[in-house]
Tab-separated table of C-alpha atoms and ligand atoms in Angstrom:
chain	number	residue	atom	x	y	z
A	1102	MET	CA	4.366	8.830	7.343
A	1103	THR	CA	2.859	5.840	5.629
A	1104	GLY	CA	-0.627	6.447	6.958
A	1105	GLN	CA	-0.810	2.762	7.781
A	1106	GLU	CA	-1.644	1.309	11.134
A	1107	TYR	CA	0.186	-1.851	12.030
A	1108	ARG	CA	-1.504	-4.638	13.896
A	1109	ARG	CA	1.319	-7.108	14.331
A	1110	ILE	CA	5.012	-6.258	14.222
A	1111	VAL	CA	8.102	-8.487	14.169
A	1112	VAL	CA	11.223	-6.746	15.484
A	1113	LYS	CA	14.530	-8.425	14.634
A	1114	ILE	CA	17.597	-7.460	16.602
A	1115	GLY	CA	20.969	-8.375	15.153
A	1116	SER	CA	23.995	-9.476	17.184
A	1117	SER	CA	25.850	-6.290	16.289
A	1118	THR	CA	23.056	-4.167	17.762
A	1119	LEU	CA	22.758	-6.244	20.905
A	1120	THR	CA	26.293	-7.093	21.895
A	1121	ASP	CA	29.500	-5.142	22.092
A	1122	ASN	CA	32.755	-6.264	20.502
A	1123	SER	CA	33.516	-8.643	23.344
A	1124	GLY	CA	30.094	-10.289	23.097
A	1125	GLN	CA	28.630	-8.690	26.247
A	1126	VAL	CA	24.859	-8.338	25.982
A	1127	ASP	CA	23.880	-4.667	26.163
A	1128	ARG	CA	21.309	-4.649	28.958
A	1129	GLY	CA	20.617	-0.949	28.551
A	1130	PHE	CA	19.655	-1.474	24.936
A	1131	ILE	CA	17.234	-4.254	25.867
A	1132	TYR	CA	15.721	-2.111	28.611
A	1133	ARG	CA	15.103	0.766	26.174
A	1134	LEU	CA	13.707	-1.697	23.648
A	1135	GLY	CA	11.296	-2.910	26.323
A	1136	LYS	CA	10.039	0.634	26.836
A	1137	GLN	CA	9.397	1.112	23.135
A	1138	ILE	CA	7.577	-2.196	22.885
A	1139	ASN	CA	5.471	-1.307	25.881
A	1140	ASP	CA	4.596	2.008	24.201
A	1141	ILE	CA	3.772	0.282	20.918
A	1142	ARG	CA	1.373	-2.014	22.713
A	1143	HIS	CA	-0.360	0.717	24.672
A	1144	GLU	CA	-0.208	3.644	22.309
A	1145	LEU	CA	-0.625	1.879	18.977
A	1146	GLY	CA	-2.450	-1.228	20.155
A	1147	ALA	CA	-0.139	-3.457	18.104
A	1148	GLU	CA	1.230	-6.875	19.033
A	1149	VAL	CA	4.986	-7.409	18.936
A	1150	LEU	CA	7.165	-10.459	18.398
A	1151	ILE	CA	10.933	-10.353	18.843
A	1152	VAL	CA	13.464	-12.281	16.806
A	1153	THR	CA	16.755	-11.902	18.590
A	1154	SER	CA	20.285	-12.881	17.676
A	1155	GLY	CA	23.223	-12.796	20.039
A	1156	ALA	CA	23.129	-16.273	21.579
A	1157	ILE	CA	26.396	-17.404	20.058
A	1158	ALA	CA	28.140	-14.082	20.722
A	1159	ALA	CA	26.990	-14.053	24.357
A	1160	GLY	CA	27.951	-17.699	24.855
A	1161	LEU	CA	31.427	-17.271	23.405
A	1162	GLU	CA	32.000	-14.482	25.842
A	1163	ALA	CA	30.676	-16.522	28.769
A	1164	LEU	CA	32.874	-19.490	27.864
A	1165	GLY	CA	35.899	-17.230	27.660
A	1166	PHE	CA	36.325	-17.760	23.905
A	1167	GLY	CA	36.207	-14.011	23.280
A	1168	ALA	CA	39.441	-13.289	21.447
A	1169	ASP	CA	40.018	-16.417	19.426
A	1170	ARG	CA	36.608	-17.434	18.351
A	1171	PRO	CA	36.300	-21.175	17.624
A	1172	THR	CA	34.828	-22.210	14.289
A	1173	ASP	CA	33.983	-25.855	14.956
A	1174	MET	CA	30.315	-26.731	15.225
A	1175	PRO	CA	30.284	-28.314	18.722
A	1176	SER	CA	31.942	-25.234	20.267
A	1177	LEU	CA	29.565	-22.853	18.518
A	1178	GLN	CA	26.569	-24.967	19.492
A	1179	ALA	CA	27.778	-25.158	23.086
A	1180	ALA	CA	28.216	-21.376	23.013
A	1181	ALA	CA	24.672	-21.006	21.732
A	1182	ALA	CA	23.353	-23.187	24.563
A	1183	VAL	CA	25.062	-21.061	27.201
A	1184	GLY	CA	24.428	-17.754	25.437
A	1185	GLN	CA	20.739	-18.328	24.730
A	1186	LEU	CA	20.091	-18.760	28.439
A	1187	ARG	CA	21.989	-15.577	29.275
A	1188	LEU	CA	20.302	-13.657	26.538
A	1189	SER	CA	16.828	-14.702	27.641
A	1190	GLN	CA	17.649	-13.858	31.254
A	1191	VAL	CA	18.685	-10.340	30.305
A	1192	TYR	CA	15.531	-9.882	28.210
A	1193	ALA	CA	13.292	-11.302	30.935
A	1194	GLU	CA	14.764	-9.059	33.641
A	1195	ALA	CA	14.827	-5.889	31.559
A	1196	PHE	CA	11.322	-6.407	30.153
A	1197	SER	CA	9.851	-7.215	33.559
A	1198	GLU	CA	10.645	-3.640	34.550
A	1199	TRP	CA	8.018	-2.602	32.020
A	1200	GLY	CA	5.617	-5.290	33.203
A	1201	LEU	CA	6.208	-7.306	30.032
A	1202	GLN	CA	6.334	-11.097	29.941
A	1203	LEU	CA	8.219	-13.132	27.364
A	1204	GLY	CA	7.833	-16.655	26.029
A	1205	GLN	CA	10.873	-18.227	24.382
A	1206	ILE	CA	10.578	-20.127	21.094
A	1207	LEU	CA	13.615	-21.667	19.380
A	1208	LEU	CA	13.046	-22.757	15.802
A	1209	THR	CA	14.944	-24.516	13.044
A	1210	ARG	CA	14.047	-24.712	9.392
A	1211	PHE	CA	12.637	-28.155	10.064
A	1212	ASP	CA	9.873	-26.458	12.042
A	1213	THR	CA	8.855	-24.333	9.093
A	1214	GLU	CA	9.387	-26.975	6.373
A	1215	ASN	CA	7.330	-29.602	8.093
A	1216	ARG	CA	3.659	-28.666	7.716
A	1217	ASN	CA	2.664	-30.181	11.032
A	1218	SER	CA	5.396	-28.430	13.030
A	1219	TYR	CA	4.686	-25.229	11.143
A	1220	LEU	CA	1.052	-25.256	12.194
A	1221	HIS	CA	1.963	-26.109	15.780
A	1222	ALA	CA	4.498	-23.282	15.927
A	1223	ARG	CA	1.823	-20.938	14.564
A	1224	ASP	CA	-0.730	-22.059	17.148
A	1225	THR	CA	1.746	-21.593	19.991
A	1226	LEU	CA	2.706	-18.120	18.804
A	1227	GLU	CA	-0.952	-17.155	18.404
A	1228	ARG	CA	-1.743	-18.393	21.886
A	1229	LEU	CA	1.201	-16.501	23.400
A	1230	LEU	CA	0.026	-13.304	21.706
A	1231	GLU	CA	-3.530	-13.886	22.863
A	1232	CYS	CA	-2.194	-14.181	26.425
A	1233	GLY	CA	-0.396	-10.863	26.048
A	1234	ILE	CA	3.052	-12.494	26.057
A	1235	ILE	CA	5.841	-11.309	23.771
A	1236	PRO	CA	7.375	-14.213	21.842
A	1237	LEU	CA	11.181	-14.129	22.036
A	1238	ILE	CA	12.396	-16.125	19.062
A	1239	ASN	CA	15.794	-17.301	17.881
A	1240	GLU	CA	17.138	-20.114	15.773
A	1241	ASN	CA	17.720	-23.240	17.846
A	1242	ASP	CA	21.444	-22.912	17.257
A	1243	SER	CA	22.537	-25.509	19.782
A	1244	VAL	CA	20.943	-28.368	17.839
A	1245	ALA	CA	20.501	-27.064	14.283
A	1246	VAL	CA	22.706	-28.685	11.653
A	1247	ASP	CA	23.375	-27.253	8.211
A	1248	GLU	CA	20.491	-29.021	6.475
A	1249	ILE	CA	17.910	-27.526	8.825
A	1250	ARG	CA	19.461	-24.143	9.567
A	1251	PHE	CA	18.078	-20.802	8.544
A	1252	GLY	CA	21.620	-19.595	9.166
A	1253	ASP	CA	20.602	-16.001	9.671
A	1254	ASN	CA	17.900	-14.292	11.646
A	1255	ASP	CA	16.836	-11.912	8.872
A	1256	THR	CA	15.352	-14.845	6.988
A	1257	LEU	CA	13.999	-16.317	10.217
A	1258	ALA	CA	12.225	-13.030	11.010
A	1259	ALA	CA	10.607	-13.001	7.560
A	1260	HIS	CA	9.379	-16.576	7.977
A	1261	VAL	CA	8.006	-15.784	11.426
A	1262	ALA	CA	6.196	-12.767	9.963
A	1263	VAL	CA	4.588	-14.927	7.273
A	1264	LEU	CA	3.719	-17.546	9.873
A	1265	VAL	CA	1.801	-15.120	12.101
A	1266	LYS	CA	0.591	-12.854	9.285
A	1267	ALA	CA	2.397	-9.811	10.647
A	1268	ASP	CA	2.102	-6.573	8.720
A	1269	LEU	CA	5.494	-5.088	9.506
A	1270	VAL	CA	9.014	-6.421	10.058
A	1271	ILE	CA	11.614	-4.072	11.544
A	1272	LEU	CA	15.211	-5.215	11.073
A	1273	LEU	CA	17.500	-3.418	13.506
A	1274	SER	CA	20.960	-3.281	12.057
A	1275	ASP	CA	24.288	-1.525	12.541
A	1276	ILE	CA	23.628	0.523	9.414
A	1277	ASP	CA	20.685	2.858	8.845
A	1278	GLY	CA	19.398	1.177	5.684
A	1279	LEU	CA	20.332	0.040	2.206
A	1280	TYR	CA	22.622	2.383	0.293
A	1281	SER	CA	23.118	2.700	-3.446
A	1282	ALA	CA	26.730	1.593	-2.856
A	1283	ASP	CA	28.836	0.677	0.174
A	1284	PRO	CA	28.876	3.915	2.208
A	1285	ARG	CA	32.140	2.921	3.885
A	1286	ARG	CA	33.934	2.996	0.565
A	1287	ASP	CA	31.920	5.253	-1.683
A	1288	GLU	CA	31.162	8.798	-0.577
A	1289	ASP	CA	28.508	9.203	-3.278
A	1290	ALA	CA	26.461	6.375	-1.751
A	1291	VAL	CA	22.923	7.484	-0.890
A	1292	LEU	CA	20.324	5.859	1.334
A	1293	ILE	CA	17.529	4.199	-0.654
A	1294	GLU	CA	14.445	5.199	1.321
A	1295	SER	CA	11.809	3.154	-0.327
A	1296	ILE	CA	11.810	0.014	-2.446
A	1297	GLY	CA	8.713	-1.313	-4.202
A	1298	SER	CA	10.431	-3.907	-6.370
A	1299	PHE	CA	13.935	-5.160	-6.983
A	1300	THR	CA	16.078	-3.791	-9.738
A	1301	ARG	CA	19.539	-4.906	-10.761
A	1302	GLU	CA	20.978	-1.806	-9.030
A	1303	ILE	CA	19.351	-2.682	-5.714
A	1304	VAL	CA	20.521	-6.284	-5.781
A	1305	GLU	CA	24.046	-5.146	-6.654
A	1306	ALA	CA	24.053	-2.495	-3.924
A	1307	ALA	CA	23.025	-5.106	-1.365
A	1308	GLY	CA	25.739	-7.495	-2.538
A	1309	ALA	CA	28.372	-4.828	-2.018
A	1310	ALA	CA	27.234	-3.635	1.402
A	1311	GLY	CA	28.257	-5.941	4.210
A	1312	THR	CA	27.716	-5.054	7.833
A	1313	SER	CA	30.548	-5.481	10.283
A	1314	ARG	CA	29.293	-7.978	12.892
A	1315	GLY	CA	26.559	-10.589	12.827
A	1316	SER	CA	25.923	-13.149	10.142
A	1317	GLY	CA	23.394	-11.102	8.213
A	1318	GLY	CA	24.747	-8.429	5.918
A	1319	MET	CA	22.533	-6.911	3.251
A	1320	VAL	CA	22.142	-10.017	1.108
A	1321	THR	CA	20.134	-11.837	3.787
A	1322	LYS	CA	18.104	-8.667	4.385
A	1323	LEU	CA	17.159	-8.599	0.735
A	1324	GLU	CA	16.176	-12.250	0.937
A	1325	ALA	CA	13.984	-11.405	3.924
A	1326	ALA	CA	12.473	-8.541	1.919
A	1327	ARG	CA	11.631	-10.887	-0.980
A	1328	ILE	CA	9.727	-13.183	1.374
A	1329	CYS	CA	7.942	-10.288	3.092
A	1330	MET	CA	7.017	-8.588	-0.145
A	1331	ALA	CA	5.592	-11.815	-1.589
A	1332	ALA	CA	3.392	-12.009	1.500
A	1333	GLY	CA	2.384	-8.330	1.368
A	1334	ILE	CA	4.287	-7.532	4.580
A	1335	GLN	CA	6.229	-4.272	4.864
A	1336	MET	CA	9.837	-4.441	5.999
A	1337	VAL	CA	12.096	-1.682	7.257
A	1338	ILE	CA	15.884	-1.839	7.689
A	1339	CYS	CA	17.047	0.764	10.178
A	1340	GLU	CA	19.801	1.522	12.641
A	1341	GLY	CA	19.244	-0.176	15.980
A	1342	SER	CA	21.250	2.356	17.956
A	1343	ARG	CA	19.069	5.318	16.928
A	1344	PRO	CA	16.983	6.360	19.959
A	1345	ASN	CA	13.319	5.336	19.730
A	1346	VAL	CA	13.810	3.808	16.318
A	1347	VAL	CA	11.352	0.949	16.861
A	1348	ILE	CA	8.410	3.041	17.976
A	1349	ASP	CA	9.122	5.698	15.360
A	1350	VAL	CA	9.064	3.141	12.553
A	1351	ALA	CA	5.926	1.589	14.041
A	1352	ARG	CA	4.300	5.023	14.008
A	1353	GLY	CA	5.042	5.192	10.299
A	1354	GLU	CA	7.885	7.682	10.293
A	1355	SER	CA	10.123	7.535	7.243
A	1356	LEU	CA	13.310	6.035	8.560
A	1357	GLY	CA	15.856	3.703	7.027
A	1358	THR	CA	14.846	1.702	3.980
A	1359	ARG	CA	11.229	0.634	3.676
A	1360	PHE	CA	10.290	-2.277	1.420
A	1361	SER	CA	6.687	-2.485	0.434
A	1362	THR	CA	4.702	-3.749	-2.453
A	1363	GLU	CA	1.292	-3.091	-3.864
A	1364	ILE	CA	0.201	-6.685	-3.795
A	1365	THR	CA	-3.301	-6.809	-5.119
A	1366	LYS	CA	-3.860	-10.537	-5.158
A	1367	SER	CA	-2.032	-11.881	-2.166
A	1368	HIS	CA	-0.977	-15.520	-2.152
A	1369	SER	CA	-2.779	-17.934	0.153
A	1370	ALA	CA	-0.990	-18.840	3.387
A	1371	ARG	CA	-0.620	-22.422	2.182
A	1372	LYS	CA	0.938	-21.372	-1.108
A	1373	LEU	CA	3.395	-19.091	0.672
A	1374	TRP	CA	4.340	-21.944	2.938
A	1375	LEU	CA	4.731	-24.401	0.060
A	1376	ALA	CA	6.875	-22.172	-2.098
A	1377	LEU	CA	8.923	-20.370	0.529
A	1378	SER	CA	9.494	-22.577	3.543
A	1379	GLY	CA	12.023	-25.017	2.098
A	1380	GLN	CA	15.745	-24.523	1.750
A	1381	VAL	CA	16.550	-23.346	-1.770
A	1382	LEU	CA	18.659	-26.025	-3.447
A	1383	GLY	CA	19.115	-24.665	-6.949
A	1384	SER	CA	18.153	-22.219	-9.656
A	1385	ILE	CA	16.276	-22.447	-12.913
A	1386	TYR	CA	17.070	-19.810	-15.537
A	1387	ILE	CA	14.154	-19.003	-17.791
A	1388	ASP	CA	13.803	-17.036	-21.009
A	1389	ALA	CA	11.950	-13.752	-21.452
A	1390	GLY	CA	8.830	-15.443	-22.845
A	1391	ALA	CA	8.472	-17.694	-19.812
A	1392	GLU	CA	9.127	-14.772	-17.485
A	1393	LYS	CA	6.355	-12.770	-19.120
A	1394	ALA	CA	3.963	-15.734	-18.905
A	1395	LEU	CA	4.685	-16.216	-15.203
A	1396	ARG	CA	4.359	-12.557	-14.377
A	1397	GLU	CA	1.369	-11.668	-16.485
A	1398	LYS	CA	-0.655	-14.844	-16.713
A	1399	GLY	CA	0.254	-16.454	-13.411
A	1400	GLY	CA	0.733	-19.800	-15.166
A	1401	SER	CA	2.879	-22.809	-14.377
A	1402	LEU	CA	6.514	-22.937	-15.480
A	1403	LEU	CA	6.859	-25.220	-18.496
A	1404	PRO	CA	10.095	-26.924	-19.523
A	1405	VAL	CA	10.112	-25.097	-22.852
A	1406	GLY	CA	10.945	-21.775	-21.163
A	1407	ILE	CA	13.897	-23.170	-19.195
A	1408	GLN	CA	17.362	-22.358	-20.478
A	1409	ARG	CA	19.615	-23.659	-17.771
A	1410	VAL	CA	19.465	-25.550	-14.477
A	1411	GLU	CA	21.889	-25.069	-11.606
A	1412	GLY	CA	22.311	-27.133	-8.425
A	1413	GLU	CA	21.646	-30.680	-7.293
A	1414	PHE	CA	18.116	-31.344	-6.221
A	1415	ALA	CA	15.404	-33.967	-6.319
A	1416	ALA	CA	11.767	-33.609	-7.352
A	1417	GLY	CA	9.881	-31.593	-4.735
A	1418	ALA	CA	12.827	-29.323	-3.850
A	1419	ALA	CA	12.545	-25.555	-3.614
A	1420	VAL	CA	14.437	-23.651	-6.308
A	1421	ASP	CA	14.814	-20.042	-7.364
A	1422	ILE	CA	13.439	-19.026	-10.726
A	1423	ARG	CA	15.822	-16.546	-12.341
A	1424	SER	CA	15.837	-14.468	-15.468
A	1425	LEU	CA	18.781	-15.084	-17.803
A	1426	ASP	CA	20.725	-12.232	-16.233
A	1427	GLY	CA	20.479	-13.908	-12.834
A	1428	MET	CA	17.751	-11.821	-11.146
A	1429	ILE	CA	15.591	-13.900	-8.807
A	1430	ILE	CA	12.010	-13.493	-9.955
A	1431	GLY	CA	10.271	-16.268	-8.088
A	1432	ARG	CA	10.544	-19.489	-6.156
A	1433	GLY	CA	8.736	-22.799	-6.237
A	1434	LEU	CA	8.787	-26.571	-5.901
A	1435	VAL	CA	10.049	-28.527	-8.889
A	1436	SER	CA	8.233	-31.518	-10.340
A	1437	PHE	CA	11.506	-33.011	-11.664
A	1438	GLY	CA	14.942	-33.466	-10.162
A	1439	ALA	CA	17.851	-31.457	-11.569
A	1440	SER	CA	19.066	-34.044	-14.072
A	1441	GLU	CA	15.594	-34.696	-15.527
A	1442	LEU	CA	14.961	-30.967	-15.685
A	1443	SER	CA	18.154	-30.508	-17.667
A	1444	GLN	CA	16.958	-33.182	-20.076
A	1445	VAL	CA	13.631	-31.475	-20.700
A	1446	ALA	CA	14.875	-27.856	-20.563
A	1447	GLY	CA	13.930	-25.926	-23.688
A	1448	LYS	CA	11.736	-28.738	-25.022
A	1449	SER	CA	8.095	-28.435	-25.927
A	1450	SER	CA	5.581	-30.724	-24.248
A	1451	ASP	CA	5.178	-32.668	-27.504
A	1452	SER	CA	8.840	-33.378	-27.923
A	1453	ILE	CA	9.151	-34.354	-24.266
A	1454	ARG	CA	6.354	-36.845	-24.780
A	1455	SER	CA	8.031	-38.362	-27.817
A	1456	ASP	CA	11.731	-38.077	-26.879
A	1457	VAL	CA	12.109	-38.287	-23.162
A	1458	ASP	CA	11.263	-41.223	-21.007
A	1459	LEU	CA	9.497	-39.416	-18.191
A	1460	PRO	CA	6.018	-39.756	-16.743
A	1461	SER	CA	3.778	-37.675	-18.997
A	1462	ALA	CA	1.845	-36.330	-16.030
A	1463	ALA	CA	4.873	-34.325	-14.978
A	1464	GLN	CA	4.869	-31.990	-17.966
A	1465	VAL	CA	4.989	-28.896	-15.854
A	1466	ALA	CA	8.363	-27.966	-14.343
A	1467	ILE	CA	6.827	-25.998	-11.475
A	1468	HIS	CA	3.094	-26.007	-10.972
A	1469	ARG	CA	1.390	-22.631	-10.556
A	1470	ASP	CA	0.008	-23.691	-7.165
A	1471	GLN	CA	3.541	-24.307	-5.941
A	1472	LEU	CA	5.226	-21.158	-7.113
A	1473	VAL	CA	5.396	-17.578	-5.965
A	1474	ILE	CA	6.499	-14.694	-8.161
A	1475	PHE	CA	8.202	-12.040	-6.068
A	1476	TYR	CA	7.338	-8.886	-7.986
B	2463	LIG	N1	21.037	-17.234	15.743
B	2463	LIG	C1	22.327	-16.607	15.862
B	2463	LIG	C2	22.595	-16.212	17.326
B	2463	LIG	O1	21.694	-16.030	18.079
B	2463	LIG	C3	22.452	-15.345	15.031
B	2463	LIG	C4	22.097	-15.403	13.591
B	2463	LIG	C5	22.083	-14.000	12.991
B	2463	LIG	O2	22.569	-13.070	13.606
B	2463	LIG	O3	21.574	-13.819	11.884
B	2463	LIG	O4	23.716	-16.077	17.729
């Protein structure tokens, strides 16, 4: 048991948990989920939001695309349009048996990147919760294009959790947590029960462990964990098919893999939004000195500590800050575009002033107010 009481919980259900191989929505699963959510509300007094996948899978099945799945965007988006409606119908019917009402919200990354839309989405979600309605959230797959897609619902669930200041995210998967190696190939693989910060081993284990269906896999779950941990939100990866898994995790039972962090000074909501809501367009590799300064002093990232820049991006873009061995240690908004950053990388402020023709005000590569260190 964690001894913690949760107030607001985001439950994410992956396509592989929700649909069978032919894309049929598993009504029985949704009905049992409804019971657990009803119990969580009454027994634990917590609010619940659902992030559900399965629209595309359900739509492909409805359109008769089952066996040879199309890959072109219009077909997938048409499938999402048909499938989302089916999916919501199944949820609405099954949940009504427990007296639960749902409100559907379909988001794209545009809605989290744009401050105005972000605040509106937050207000709507808050109001739904106040009214005792369970938000049923998915990506707006039928209109989202690459530039504004989350692409996976693990990341979407983490953003929703930050948006509504949830204290727990439960990711229901087809595997019971993160293993030290891929359990399908390595019999020595062991379940990692608790993660307080990322190590090279954990990142490598996640890279190796794919899950069979759904677009997630472990890499996107780790990305969701980074976002949650930066916001001081616990996250649990567990097996969706285990009976009563949602209520058991909500009660604090040790199940699956639990990510948590002892965040003492939590970032402000605005800073989390600034640093984490945008699509990551590149990476900045920094030396050990800069890493130490960011971690221990909470300063801005200066050009002098930058060793290498990767990706194409303009000033204001979100980038990952990585150590030289590639570990992601933070994320933030750059003051320079990629080519200018490459010009100033490794240079002291004095030499930038004398050698490089750039506005002197922009001496900082990423300002401290626009960057979040993950752990
Ligand atoms: N939004 C997609 C769907 O509903 C699923 C994305 C995911 O599973 O991560 O089909």
